[in-house]
Each structure stands twice: as structure tokens, then as C-alpha cells.
Coordinates of N, CA and C in Angstrom, one line a residue:
M1139 N -27.1 -60.0 -40.2 CA -26.8 -58.7 -39.6 C -25.7 -58.7 -38.6
E1140 N -25.7 -59.8 -37.7 CA -24.6 -59.9 -36.7 C -23.2 -60.1 -37.4
T1141 N -23.2 -60.8 -38.5 CA -22.0 -61.1 -39.2 C -21.4 -59.7 -39.8
K1142 N -22.3 -58.9 -40.3 CA -21.8 -57.6 -40.8 C -21.3 -56.8 -39.7
R1143 N -21.9 -56.8 -38.5 CA -21.4 -56.0 -37.4 C -20.0 -56.5 -37.0
K1144 N -19.8 -57.8 -37.0 CA -18.5 -58.3 -36.6 C -17.4 -57.8 -37.6
K1145 N -17.8 -57.9 -38.9 CA -16.9 -57.5 -39.9 C -16.6 -56.0 -39.8
W1146 N -17.6 -55.2 -39.5 CA -17.4 -53.8 -39.3 C -16.4 -53.5 -38.1
W1147 N -16.6 -54.1 -37.0 CA -15.7 -54.0 -35.9 C -14.3 -54.4 -36.3
F1148 N -14.2 -55.6 -36.9 CA -12.8 -56.0 -37.3 C -12.2 -55.1 -38.3
Y1149 N -12.8 -54.7 -39.4 CA -12.2 -53.8 -40.3 C -11.9 -52.5 -39.7
G1150 N -12.8 -51.9 -38.9 CA -12.5 -50.7 -38.3 C -11.3 -50.7 -37.3
A1151 N -11.3 -51.7 -36.5 CA -10.2 -51.7 -35.5 C -8.9 -52.1 -36.1
F1152 N -8.9 -53.1 -36.9 CA -7.6 -53.5 -37.6 C -7.1 -52.4 -38.6
G1153 N -8.1 -51.7 -39.2 CA -7.7 -50.7 -40.2 C -7.1 -49.5 -39.4
A1154 N -7.6 -49.2 -38.2 CA -7.0 -48.1 -37.5 C -5.6 -48.4 -37.0
V1155 N -5.4 -49.7 -36.5 CA -4.1 -50.1 -36.1 C -3.1 -50.1 -37.2
L1156 N -3.5 -50.6 -38.4 CA -2.6 -50.6 -39.5 C -2.3 -49.2 -40.0
L1157 N -3.2 -48.3 -40.0 CA -3.0 -46.9 -40.4 C -2.0 -46.2 -39.4
G1158 N -2.3 -46.4 -38.1 CA -1.4 -45.8 -37.1 C 0.0 -46.4 -37.2
S1159 N 0.1 -47.7 -37.3 CA 1.5 -48.3 -37.3 C 2.2 -47.9 -38.6
G1160 N 1.5 -47.9 -39.7 CA 2.1 -47.5 -41.0 C 2.7 -46.1 -41.0
L1161 N 1.9 -45.2 -40.4 CA 2.3 -43.8 -40.3 C 3.5 -43.7 -39.4
S1162 N 3.4 -44.4 -38.3 CA 4.6 -44.3 -37.4 C 5.9 -44.9 -38.0
L1163 N 5.7 -46.0 -38.7 CA 6.9 -46.5 -39.3 C 7.5 -45.7 -40.5
A1164 N 6.6 -45.1 -41.2 CA 7.0 -44.2 -42.3 C 7.7 -42.9 -41.8
I1165 N 7.2 -42.4 -40.7 CA 7.8 -41.2 -40.1 C 9.2 -41.6 -39.5
E1166 N 9.2 -42.7 -38.8 CA 10.4 -43.2 -38.2 C 11.5 -43.5 -39.3
S1167 N 11.1 -44.0 -40.5 CA 12.0 -44.2 -41.6 C 12.6 -42.9 -42.1
S1168 N 11.9 -41.8 -42.1 CA 12.4 -40.6 -42.5 C 13.5 -40.1 -41.5
W1169 N 13.3 -40.4 -40.3 CA 14.4 -40.1 -39.3 C 15.6 -41.0 -39.5
W1170 N 15.4 -42.2 -39.8 CA 16.5 -43.1 -40.1 C 17.3 -42.7 -41.4
K1171 N 16.6 -42.1 -42.3 CA 17.3 -41.6 -43.5 C 18.3 -40.6 -43.2
H1172 N 18.1 -39.7 -42.2 CA 19.0 -38.6 -41.9 C 20.0 -38.9 -40.8
S1173 N 19.9 -40.2 -40.3 CA 20.9 -40.7 -39.3 C 21.9 -41.6 -40.0
E1174 N 22.7 -42.3 -39.3 CA 23.7 -43.1 -39.8 C 23.3 -44.5 -40.2
M1175 N 22.0 -44.7 -40.4 CA 21.5 -46.1 -40.8 C 21.9 -46.3 -42.2
P1176 N 22.0 -47.6 -42.6 CA 22.3 -48.0 -44.0 C 21.0 -47.7 -44.8
D1177 N 21.3 -47.5 -46.1 CA 20.1 -47.1 -47.0 C 19.0 -48.2 -47.0
W1178 N 19.4 -49.5 -47.0 CA 18.4 -50.5 -47.2 C 17.4 -50.5 -45.9
Y1179 N 17.9 -50.0 -44.8 CA 17.1 -50.0 -43.6 C 15.9 -49.0 -43.7
W1180 N 16.2 -47.8 -44.1 CA 15.1 -46.8 -44.2 C 14.3 -47.0 -45.4
I1181 N 14.8 -47.5 -46.5 CA 14.0 -47.8 -47.7 C 13.0 -48.9 -47.4
T1182 N 13.5 -50.0 -46.8 CA 12.6 -51.1 -46.5 C 11.5 -50.6 -45.4
G1183 N 12.0 -49.9 -44.4 CA 11.0 -49.4 -43.4 C 10.0 -48.5 -44.0
G1184 N 10.4 -47.6 -44.9 CA 9.5 -46.6 -45.5 C 8.5 -47.3 -46.4
T1185 N 9.0 -48.3 -47.2 CA 8.1 -49.0 -48.1 C 7.0 -49.8 -47.3
A1186 N 7.5 -50.5 -46.2 CA 6.6 -51.2 -45.4 C 5.6 -50.3 -44.7
G1187 N 6.1 -49.2 -44.2 CA 5.2 -48.2 -43.6 C 4.1 -47.7 -44.5
L1188 N 4.5 -47.4 -45.7 CA 3.5 -46.9 -46.7 C 2.5 -48.1 -47.0
G1189 N 3.0 -49.3 -47.1 CA 2.1 -50.4 -47.4 C 1.1 -50.6 -46.3
L1190 N 1.6 -50.6 -45.0 CA 0.7 -50.7 -43.9 C -0.4 -49.6 -43.8
C1191 N 0.1 -48.4 -44.1 CA -0.8 -47.2 -44.1 C -1.9 -47.4 -45.1
L1192 N -1.6 -47.7 -46.3 CA -2.6 -47.9 -47.3 C -3.5 -49.0 -47.1
S1193 N -3.0 -50.1 -46.5 CA -3.9 -51.2 -46.1 C -4.9 -50.8 -45.1
G1194 N -4.4 -50.0 -44.1 CA -5.3 -49.5 -43.1 C -6.4 -48.6 -43.7
V1195 N -6.0 -47.7 -44.6 CA -7.0 -46.9 -45.3 C -8.1 -47.7 -46.0
V1196 N -7.6 -48.8 -46.7 CA -8.6 -49.7 -47.4 C -9.5 -50.3 -46.4
L1197 N -9.0 -50.8 -45.3 CA -9.9 -51.5 -44.4 C -10.9 -50.5 -43.7
L1198 N -10.4 -49.2 -43.5 CA -11.3 -48.2 -42.9 C -12.4 -47.8 -43.9
I1199 N -12.1 -47.8 -45.2 CA -13.1 -47.6 -46.2 C -14.1 -48.7 -46.3
K1200 N -13.6 -50.0 -46.2 CA -14.5 -51.1 -46.2 C -15.5 -51.0 -45.0
A1201 N -14.9 -50.6 -43.8 CA -15.7 -50.5 -42.6 C -16.8 -49.4 -42.8
G1202 N -16.4 -48.3 -43.5 CA -17.4 -47.3 -43.8 C -18.6 -47.8 -44.7
I1203 N -18.2 -48.6 -45.7 CA -19.2 -49.2 -46.6 C -20.1 -50.1 -45.8
I1204 N -19.6 -50.9 -45.0 CA -20.4 -51.9 -44.2 C -21.3 -51.1 -43.2
N1205 N -20.7 -50.0 -42.7 CA -21.5 -49.1 -41.8 C -22.8 -48.6 -42.5
N1206 N -22.6 -48.1 -43.7 CA -23.7 -47.6 -44.5 C -24.7 -48.7 -44.8
E1207 N -24.3 -49.9 -45.0 CA -25.2 -51.0 -45.2 C -26.0 -51.4 -44.0
L1208 N -25.3 -51.2 -42.8 CA -26.0 -51.5 -41.5 C -27.1 -50.5 -41.2
K1209 N -26.9 -49.3 -41.7 CA -27.8 -48.2 -41.4 C -29.1 -48.3 -42.3
K1210 N -29.0 -49.0 -43.4 CA -30.2 -49.1 -44.3 C -31.2 -50.1 -43.7

């Protein structure tokens, strides 16, 4: 039981950080696209931002599954 609670905290906290960081980087990359930055800069930043965002969503879903198991 204690191990699941630790996983729940880890997945929830780290998932929220990844989701926020990914959204921030993806939005910042759209700004870079319309400024004088080279193409590789905003393409790499946008791709990394989307990857971080989706990883955060996956971890938050895992945290939700663990939360349902803890309530049983």
C-alpha cells in the first residue's frame, strides 16, 4: 500500500511538471517560429515540447489509475 502511494505521488508530481514544461516549450517554440530564429531551433523545441507534454499526460493517467486502485 505504501509503495503504491509513493508511486502515485511521483507520477502525479512529475507528470504535472512535464505537462507544464512541455506546454510552455511548445508555446515558446511557436513564438520562435515567427521571430528571427533559425528553423531547426523552433522545430526541435516544438518537438521536444510535444514529447514532454505527452509524457506528462501519460504519467498523470498512470497516477489516476493508481489512485483508483488505492480507493478500492
